[in-house]
XYZ file of C-alpha atoms in Angstrom:
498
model
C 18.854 25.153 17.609
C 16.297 22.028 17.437
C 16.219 19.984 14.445
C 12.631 21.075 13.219
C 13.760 24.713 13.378
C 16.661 23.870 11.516
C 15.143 21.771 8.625
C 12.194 24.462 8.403
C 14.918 27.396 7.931
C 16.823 25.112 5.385
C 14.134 25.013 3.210
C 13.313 27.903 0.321
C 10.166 29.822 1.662
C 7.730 28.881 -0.437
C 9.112 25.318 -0.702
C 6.046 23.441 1.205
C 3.616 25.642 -0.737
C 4.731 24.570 -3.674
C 5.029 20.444 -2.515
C 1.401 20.727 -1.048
C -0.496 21.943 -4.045
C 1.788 19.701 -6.634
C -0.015 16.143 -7.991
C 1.536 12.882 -7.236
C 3.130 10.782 -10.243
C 1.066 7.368 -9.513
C 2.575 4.512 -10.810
C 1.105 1.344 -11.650
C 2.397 -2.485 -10.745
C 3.571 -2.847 -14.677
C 5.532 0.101 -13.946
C 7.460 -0.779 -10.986
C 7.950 -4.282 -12.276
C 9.188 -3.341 -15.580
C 11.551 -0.792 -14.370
C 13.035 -3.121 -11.334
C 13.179 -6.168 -13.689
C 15.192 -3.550 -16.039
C 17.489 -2.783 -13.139
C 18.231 -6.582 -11.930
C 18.899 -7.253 -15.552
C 21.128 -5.187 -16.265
C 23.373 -5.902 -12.984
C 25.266 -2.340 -13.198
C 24.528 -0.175 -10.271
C 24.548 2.751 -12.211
C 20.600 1.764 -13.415
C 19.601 2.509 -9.670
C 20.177 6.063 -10.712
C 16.842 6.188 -12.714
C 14.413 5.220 -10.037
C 16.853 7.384 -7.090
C 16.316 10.529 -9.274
C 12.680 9.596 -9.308
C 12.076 9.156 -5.804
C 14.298 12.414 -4.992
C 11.443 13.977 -6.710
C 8.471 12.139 -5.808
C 9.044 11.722 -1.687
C 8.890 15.440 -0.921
C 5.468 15.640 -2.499
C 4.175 12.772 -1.296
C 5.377 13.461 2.155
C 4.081 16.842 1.980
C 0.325 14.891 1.463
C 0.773 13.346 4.229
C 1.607 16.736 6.631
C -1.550 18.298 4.703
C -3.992 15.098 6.116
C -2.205 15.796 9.832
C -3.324 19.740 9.499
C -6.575 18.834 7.805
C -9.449 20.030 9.640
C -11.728 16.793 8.386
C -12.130 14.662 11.775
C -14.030 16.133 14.938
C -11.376 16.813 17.312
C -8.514 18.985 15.618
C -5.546 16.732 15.126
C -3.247 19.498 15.708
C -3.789 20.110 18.772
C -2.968 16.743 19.587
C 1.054 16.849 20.965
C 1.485 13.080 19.090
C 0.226 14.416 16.174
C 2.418 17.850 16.112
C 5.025 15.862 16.647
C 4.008 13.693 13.973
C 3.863 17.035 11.773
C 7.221 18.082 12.796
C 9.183 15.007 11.660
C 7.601 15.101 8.624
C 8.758 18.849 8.125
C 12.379 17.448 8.474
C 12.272 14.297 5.844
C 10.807 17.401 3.547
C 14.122 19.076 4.233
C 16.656 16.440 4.240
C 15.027 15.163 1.043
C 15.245 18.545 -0.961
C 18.670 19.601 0.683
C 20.467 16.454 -0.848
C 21.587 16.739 -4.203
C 20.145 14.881 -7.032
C 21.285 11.071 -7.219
C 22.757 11.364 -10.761
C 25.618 9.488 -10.069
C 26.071 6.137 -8.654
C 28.069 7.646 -5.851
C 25.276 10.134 -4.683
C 22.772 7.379 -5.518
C 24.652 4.999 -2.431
C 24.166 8.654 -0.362
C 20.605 9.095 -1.241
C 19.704 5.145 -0.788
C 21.171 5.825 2.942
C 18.761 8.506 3.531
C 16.254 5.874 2.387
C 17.239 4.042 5.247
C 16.989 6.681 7.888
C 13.342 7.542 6.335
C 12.377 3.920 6.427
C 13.451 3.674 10.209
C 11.998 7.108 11.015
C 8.664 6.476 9.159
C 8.437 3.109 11.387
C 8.207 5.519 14.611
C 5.888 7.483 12.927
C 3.502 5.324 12.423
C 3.489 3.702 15.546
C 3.309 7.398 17.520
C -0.133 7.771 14.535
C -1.286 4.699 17.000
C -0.487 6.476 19.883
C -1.907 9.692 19.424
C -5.051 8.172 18.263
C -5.539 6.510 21.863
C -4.934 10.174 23.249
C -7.309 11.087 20.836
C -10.023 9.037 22.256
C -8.761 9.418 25.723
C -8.959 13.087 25.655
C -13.060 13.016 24.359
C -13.975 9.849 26.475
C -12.931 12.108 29.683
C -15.683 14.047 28.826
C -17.994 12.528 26.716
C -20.853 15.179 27.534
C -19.055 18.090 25.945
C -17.693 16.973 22.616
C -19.074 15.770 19.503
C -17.372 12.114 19.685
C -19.810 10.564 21.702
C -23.550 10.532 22.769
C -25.812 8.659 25.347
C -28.091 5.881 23.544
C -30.119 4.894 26.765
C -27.436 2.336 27.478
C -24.080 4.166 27.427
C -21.700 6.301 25.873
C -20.994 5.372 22.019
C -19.786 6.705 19.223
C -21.412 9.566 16.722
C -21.909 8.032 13.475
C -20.978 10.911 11.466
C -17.916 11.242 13.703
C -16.938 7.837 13.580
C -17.615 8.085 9.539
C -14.628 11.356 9.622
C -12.629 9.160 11.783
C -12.687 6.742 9.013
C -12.309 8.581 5.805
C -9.524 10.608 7.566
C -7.494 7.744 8.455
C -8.175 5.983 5.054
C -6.606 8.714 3.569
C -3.919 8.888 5.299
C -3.186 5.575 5.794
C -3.320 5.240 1.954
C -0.785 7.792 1.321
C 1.957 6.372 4.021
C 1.475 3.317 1.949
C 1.984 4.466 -1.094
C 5.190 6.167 -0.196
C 6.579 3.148 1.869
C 5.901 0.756 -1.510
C 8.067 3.600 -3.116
C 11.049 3.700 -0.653
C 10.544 -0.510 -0.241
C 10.847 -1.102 -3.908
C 14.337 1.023 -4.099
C 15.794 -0.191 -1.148
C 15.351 -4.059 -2.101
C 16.195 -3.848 -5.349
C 19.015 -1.808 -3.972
C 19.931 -3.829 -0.859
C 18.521 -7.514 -1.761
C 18.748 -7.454 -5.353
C 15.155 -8.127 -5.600
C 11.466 -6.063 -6.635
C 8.649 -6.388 -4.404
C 6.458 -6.381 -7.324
C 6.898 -9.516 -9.887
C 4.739 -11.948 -11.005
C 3.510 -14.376 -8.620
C 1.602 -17.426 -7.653
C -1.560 -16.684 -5.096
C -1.725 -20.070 -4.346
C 1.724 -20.369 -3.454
C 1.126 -17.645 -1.325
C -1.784 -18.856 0.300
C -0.345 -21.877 1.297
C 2.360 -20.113 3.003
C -0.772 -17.816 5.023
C -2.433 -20.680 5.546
C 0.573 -22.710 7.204
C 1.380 -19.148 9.319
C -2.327 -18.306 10.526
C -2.278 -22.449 11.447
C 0.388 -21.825 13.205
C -0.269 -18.557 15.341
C -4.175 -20.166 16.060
C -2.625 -23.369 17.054
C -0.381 -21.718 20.252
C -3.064 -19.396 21.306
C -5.899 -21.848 21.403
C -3.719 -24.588 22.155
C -4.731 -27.584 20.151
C -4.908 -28.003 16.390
C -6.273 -24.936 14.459
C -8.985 -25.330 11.869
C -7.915 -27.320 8.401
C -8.354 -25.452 5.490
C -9.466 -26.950 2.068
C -8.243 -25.128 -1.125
C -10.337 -25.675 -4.275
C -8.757 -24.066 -7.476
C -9.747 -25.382 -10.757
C -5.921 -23.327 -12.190
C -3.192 -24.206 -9.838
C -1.085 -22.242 -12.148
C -2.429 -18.798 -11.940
C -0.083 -16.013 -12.114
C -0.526 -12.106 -11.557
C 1.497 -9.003 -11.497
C 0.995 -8.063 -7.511
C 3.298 -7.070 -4.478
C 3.660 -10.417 -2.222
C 3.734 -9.042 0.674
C 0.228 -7.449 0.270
C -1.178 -10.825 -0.832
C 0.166 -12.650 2.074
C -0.355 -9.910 4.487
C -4.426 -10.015 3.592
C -4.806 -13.760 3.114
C -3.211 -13.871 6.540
C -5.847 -11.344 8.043
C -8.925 -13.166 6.450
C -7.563 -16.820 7.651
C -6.855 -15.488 11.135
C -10.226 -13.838 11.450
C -11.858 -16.868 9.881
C -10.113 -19.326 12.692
C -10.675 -17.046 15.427
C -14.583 -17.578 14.620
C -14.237 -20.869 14.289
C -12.363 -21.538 17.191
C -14.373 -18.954 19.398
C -17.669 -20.932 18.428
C -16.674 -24.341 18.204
C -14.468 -24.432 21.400
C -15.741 -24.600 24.548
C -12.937 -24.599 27.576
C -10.657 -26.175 24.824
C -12.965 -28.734 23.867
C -15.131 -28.911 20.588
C -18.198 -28.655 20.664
C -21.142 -29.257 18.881
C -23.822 -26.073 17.635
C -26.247 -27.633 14.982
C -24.005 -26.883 12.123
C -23.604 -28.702 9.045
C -20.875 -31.289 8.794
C -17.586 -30.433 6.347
C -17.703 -31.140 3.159
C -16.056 -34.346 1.347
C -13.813 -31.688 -0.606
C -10.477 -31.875 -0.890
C -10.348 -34.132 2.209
C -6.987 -35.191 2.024
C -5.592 -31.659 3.077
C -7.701 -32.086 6.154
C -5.798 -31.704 10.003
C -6.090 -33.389 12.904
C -8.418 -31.106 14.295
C -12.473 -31.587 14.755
C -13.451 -28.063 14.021
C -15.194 -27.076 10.887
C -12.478 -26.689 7.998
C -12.226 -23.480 6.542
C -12.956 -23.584 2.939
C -10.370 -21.201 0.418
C -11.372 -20.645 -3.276
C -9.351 -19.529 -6.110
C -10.277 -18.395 -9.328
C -9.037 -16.672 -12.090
C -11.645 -14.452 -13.830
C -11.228 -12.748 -16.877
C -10.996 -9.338 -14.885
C -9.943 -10.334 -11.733
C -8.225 -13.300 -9.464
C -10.146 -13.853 -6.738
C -9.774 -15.662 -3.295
C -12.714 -16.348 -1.244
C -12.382 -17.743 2.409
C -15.112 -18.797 4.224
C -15.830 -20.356 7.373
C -18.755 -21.997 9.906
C -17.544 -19.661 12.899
C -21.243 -18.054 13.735
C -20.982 -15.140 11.348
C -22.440 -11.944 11.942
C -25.521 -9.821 12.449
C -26.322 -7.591 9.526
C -26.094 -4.428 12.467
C -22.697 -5.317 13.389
C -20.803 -5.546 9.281
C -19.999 -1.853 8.916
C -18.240 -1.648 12.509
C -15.573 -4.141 11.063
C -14.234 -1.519 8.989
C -14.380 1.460 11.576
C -11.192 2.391 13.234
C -12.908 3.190 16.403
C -14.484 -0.164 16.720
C -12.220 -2.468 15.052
C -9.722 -4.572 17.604
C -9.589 -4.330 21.067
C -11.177 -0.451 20.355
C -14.603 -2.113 19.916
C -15.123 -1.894 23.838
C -16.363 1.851 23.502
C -19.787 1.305 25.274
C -19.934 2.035 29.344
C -22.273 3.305 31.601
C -22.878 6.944 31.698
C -22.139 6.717 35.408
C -19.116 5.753 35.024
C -18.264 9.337 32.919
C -17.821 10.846 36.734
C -15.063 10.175 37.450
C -11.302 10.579 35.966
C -10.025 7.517 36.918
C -12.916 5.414 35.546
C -13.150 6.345 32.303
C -9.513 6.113 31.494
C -10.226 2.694 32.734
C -12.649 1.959 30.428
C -11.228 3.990 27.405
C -10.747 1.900 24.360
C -7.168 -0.077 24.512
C -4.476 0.859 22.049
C -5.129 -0.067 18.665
C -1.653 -1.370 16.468
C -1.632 0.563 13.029
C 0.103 -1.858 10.503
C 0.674 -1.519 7.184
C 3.001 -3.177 4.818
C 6.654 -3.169 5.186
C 5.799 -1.292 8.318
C 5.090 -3.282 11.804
C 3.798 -1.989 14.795
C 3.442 -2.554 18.555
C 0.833 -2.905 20.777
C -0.012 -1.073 24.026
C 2.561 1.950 23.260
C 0.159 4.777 24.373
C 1.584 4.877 27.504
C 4.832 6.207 26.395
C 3.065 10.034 25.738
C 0.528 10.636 27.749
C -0.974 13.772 27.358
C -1.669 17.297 29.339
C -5.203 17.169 29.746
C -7.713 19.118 31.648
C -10.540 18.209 33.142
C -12.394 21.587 32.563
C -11.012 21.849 29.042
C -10.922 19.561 26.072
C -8.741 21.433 24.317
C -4.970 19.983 24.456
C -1.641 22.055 23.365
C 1.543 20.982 23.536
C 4.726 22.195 24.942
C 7.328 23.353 21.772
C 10.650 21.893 23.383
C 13.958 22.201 21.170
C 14.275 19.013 20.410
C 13.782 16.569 17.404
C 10.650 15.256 16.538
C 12.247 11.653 16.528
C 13.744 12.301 19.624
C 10.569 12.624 21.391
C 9.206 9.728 19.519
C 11.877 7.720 19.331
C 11.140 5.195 22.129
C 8.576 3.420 20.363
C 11.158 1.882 17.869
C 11.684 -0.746 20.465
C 8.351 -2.457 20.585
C 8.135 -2.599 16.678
C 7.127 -6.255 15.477
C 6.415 -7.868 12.328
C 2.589 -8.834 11.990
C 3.306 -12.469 11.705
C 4.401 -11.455 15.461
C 1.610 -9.805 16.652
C -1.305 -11.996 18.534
C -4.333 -13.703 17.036
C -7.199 -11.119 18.009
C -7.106 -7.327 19.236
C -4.109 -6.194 17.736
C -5.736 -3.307 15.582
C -7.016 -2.599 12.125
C -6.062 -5.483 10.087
C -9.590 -5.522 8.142
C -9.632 -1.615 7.223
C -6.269 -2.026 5.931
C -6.497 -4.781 4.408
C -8.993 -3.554 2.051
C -7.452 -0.483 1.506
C -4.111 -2.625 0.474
C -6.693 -4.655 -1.833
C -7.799 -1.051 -3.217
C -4.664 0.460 -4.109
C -4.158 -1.096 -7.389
C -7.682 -1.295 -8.349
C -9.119 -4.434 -6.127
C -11.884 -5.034 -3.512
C -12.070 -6.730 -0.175
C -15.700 -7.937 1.050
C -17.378 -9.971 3.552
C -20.845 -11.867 3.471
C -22.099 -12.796 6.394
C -24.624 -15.207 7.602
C -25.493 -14.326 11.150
C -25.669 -18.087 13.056
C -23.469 -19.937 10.509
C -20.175 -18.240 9.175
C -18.776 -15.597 6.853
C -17.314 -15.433 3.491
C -14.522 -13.198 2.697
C -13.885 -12.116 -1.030
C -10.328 -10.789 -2.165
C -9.746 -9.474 -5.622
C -7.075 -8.332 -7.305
C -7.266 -6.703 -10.277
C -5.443 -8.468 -13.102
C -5.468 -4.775 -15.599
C -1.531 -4.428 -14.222
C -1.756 -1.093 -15.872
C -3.885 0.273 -13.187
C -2.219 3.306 -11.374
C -1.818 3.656 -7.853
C -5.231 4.378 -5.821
C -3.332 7.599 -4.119
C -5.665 10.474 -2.860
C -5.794 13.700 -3.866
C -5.138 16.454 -1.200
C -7.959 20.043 -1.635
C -6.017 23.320 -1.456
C -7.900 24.373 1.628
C -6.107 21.475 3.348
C -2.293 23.373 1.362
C -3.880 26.370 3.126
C -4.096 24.928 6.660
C -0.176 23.846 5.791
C 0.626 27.094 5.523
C -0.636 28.117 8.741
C 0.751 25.275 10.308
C 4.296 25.961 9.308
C 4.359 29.802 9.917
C 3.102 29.216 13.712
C 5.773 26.377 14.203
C 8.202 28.820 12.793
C 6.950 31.235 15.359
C 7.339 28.983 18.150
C 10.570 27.116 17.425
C 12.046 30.525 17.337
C 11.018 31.359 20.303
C 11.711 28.316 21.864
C 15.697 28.701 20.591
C 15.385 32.354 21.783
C 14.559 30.749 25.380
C 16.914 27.790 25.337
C 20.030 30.637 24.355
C 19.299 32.756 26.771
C 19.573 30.042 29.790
């Protein structure tokens, strides 16, 4: 008997039903730093009991958001068709189950038992997330085979690109799911470092503490793939002091984004065959000279202020900016990283070989407290026809992790992953910014540079940006579950009798 069929038989009947049409409990940043500062304090670890029992509660329904989005019927091509994506489903199904079937952490004793289930679900939602990357490659695979029979794509007189209307379900599907899987990692994070480091992830912090650290990493990572000294930056803040209730991580994770995007322009303008070069541009500014490097590029120029409402960081830079045609593709999945080449020549739709050629690389999902790997598509490739566009998978007994599993190995840390092409940082990065009530936008001045805002939203009382799931998407749950119920028996049935 296979793991999935075995967590979906251990659960009451109506058990998912129930999960899928329940509301989330969002917290908010005072929340989760008042309680772990409560639980450091005290220095007993019977007052991890408090936020176990609340997670034992809280993970199954969030989790069971997260299965709706993957049987949602919201993006073009249906996701669960996709084998990645059932699989996906599956292991989902059983962190439902082991969840509920463990008793309540009322005791410290069950609380150490439930905190090493945190563990497992930490580790399994890492290979989740990077088989989300995967099957989104198979995703575009599967339509770019046949670009002249699905909605995906369409002929502009100079090649095959993307619908806009698909590209815009692409995005709000991913946005929501994306959203939710952070929103449940910041959950299980919080526990297990308060647990495990004696630490929160939320406290109050510096941002310009913080961006010094980004700025000495993103210096660092330009400097060995260019080769020479990256871009200075000048900080201007007229409150060195500033404080704010945020999670650090998500602070340096999107100051790190902006600076590396802002030094790739620079660089990629600027350099020519690793020499500077000189485009008409004007000359840096006497600010804050001192903090200037060795190198002849254009600095890049990071603001801090703290507003009333919000602390804000604004980066800008001299690298060439862009034209006002090209701003909304920076925060499309499709055409963000190395999954902007989507464009080809119509002739080159002929043949198989060609267009998997040509299909868009493999873009790395990353989100906080959750790395990812590049060029991991090739490790499920899927059972396509070339007369048929619609894929099914194979229902083997085994677990979903199983099947998954070897993508664990090329997990990395984003600090590890390469300057350029490595996936969505910017639509993540403002959906981080979002989550407790701030913005990320760019300005940009096509033939000069771009200006990146960041704000965070100093109201620490603002509850967590989580999206609500529609009961038709419960529905499609419930259809989901009975047909994998279906088939896992049969699939046991089959395995017995050999």
């Amino acid at each position: 008997m296979n793991q999935t069929y075995a967590a979906l038989h251990a659960l009451p009947s109506d058990l998912i039903n129930k999960l899928c049409r329940s509301k989330v409990t969002r917290l908010s940043l005072k929340q989760m730093y008042t309680l772990g500062r409560h639980v450091l304090e005290s220095k007993n670890q019977s007052a991890l009991v408090i936020p176990a029992v609340f997670l034992h509660q809280e993970l199954p329904i969030r989790l069971s958001h997260a299965l709706k989005m993957l049987n949602s019927n919201t993006l073009p091509v249906n996701l669960a068709d996709m084998p990645n994506f059932q699989h996906i489903a599956r292991s989902y199904l059983e962190d439902i189950s082991m969840v509920t079937q463990m008793p309540k952490p009322s005791t410290p004793e069950l609380e150490e038992e439930f905190t090493a289930l945190l563990r497992k679900l930490e580790q399994r939602h890492k290979i989740k997330v990077l088989a989300i990357s995967s099957g989104f490659r198979e995703l575009m695979n599967s339509a770019m085979q046949q670009p002249d029979y699905n909605s995906l794509f369409y002929d502009n007189g100079k090649g095959w690109t993307i619908n806009p209307e698909a590209d815009k379900a692409i995005q709000t599907f991913f946005n929501r799911f994306y959203t939710i899987n952070l929103g449940t990692r910041l959950l299980i994070g919080e526990h297990l470092a308060l647990h495990d480091r004696g630490l929160n992830l939320v406290h109050r912090l510096n941002p310009l503490s913080i961006s010094k650290r980004a700025i000495q990493d993103a210096q660092k990572l330009c400097a060995a793939h260019y080769r020479q000294a990256a871009p200075s930056v000048l900080i201007h803040t007229p409150n060195p002091d500033i404080s704010t209730t945020y999670v650090e991580e998500f602070l340096h994770r999107n100051i790190y984004e902006l600076l590396k995007n802002a030094m790739r322009a620079t660089c990629e303008t600027y350099l020519n065959n690793g020499s500077p070069v000189t485009i008409g541009l004007s000359p840096a500014s006497s600010m804050n000279k001192a903090t200037a490097s060795k190198s002849k590029l254009p600095p890049i120029k990071l603001i801090l202020v703290d507003g009333g409402e919000d602390v804000t960081i604004k980066i800008s830079d001299e690298g060439g900016g862009m034209a006002l045609s090209e701003m909304d593709k920076i925060w499309s999945y499709v055409h963000s990283g190395n999954s902007s080449r989507l464009r080809q020549p119509s002739t080159m739709v002929q043949k198989h070989e060609k267009v998997i050629e040509e299909a868009p690389k493999t873009t790395t999902i990353i989100t906080p407290f959750q790395p990812s790997a590049p060029n991991t598509s090739t490790l499920h490739k899927s059972d396509v026809s070339e007369t048929n566009m619609v894929l099914r998978a194979v229902v083997h007994p085994a677990d979903s992790m199983t099947v998954m599993g070897g993508l664990a190995s090329e997990a990395k840390d984003y600090l590890d992953l390469p300057l350029s092409g490595s996936g969505h940082g910017l639509p993540l990065a403002r959906l981080i910014a979002r989550y407790f009530g701030g913005d990320l936008s760019l300005i940009s001045m096509e033939g000069y540079g771009t200006d990146s805002y960041l704000s965070l939203y100093r109201n620490d009382d603002h509850l967590e940006n989580f999206p609500e799931v529609d009961e038709e998407m419960a529905a499609e749950v419930d259809v989901f579950v009975n047909d994998l119920l279906d088939e896992t028996s049969r699939g046991s049935q089959q395995e017995s009798s050999v």
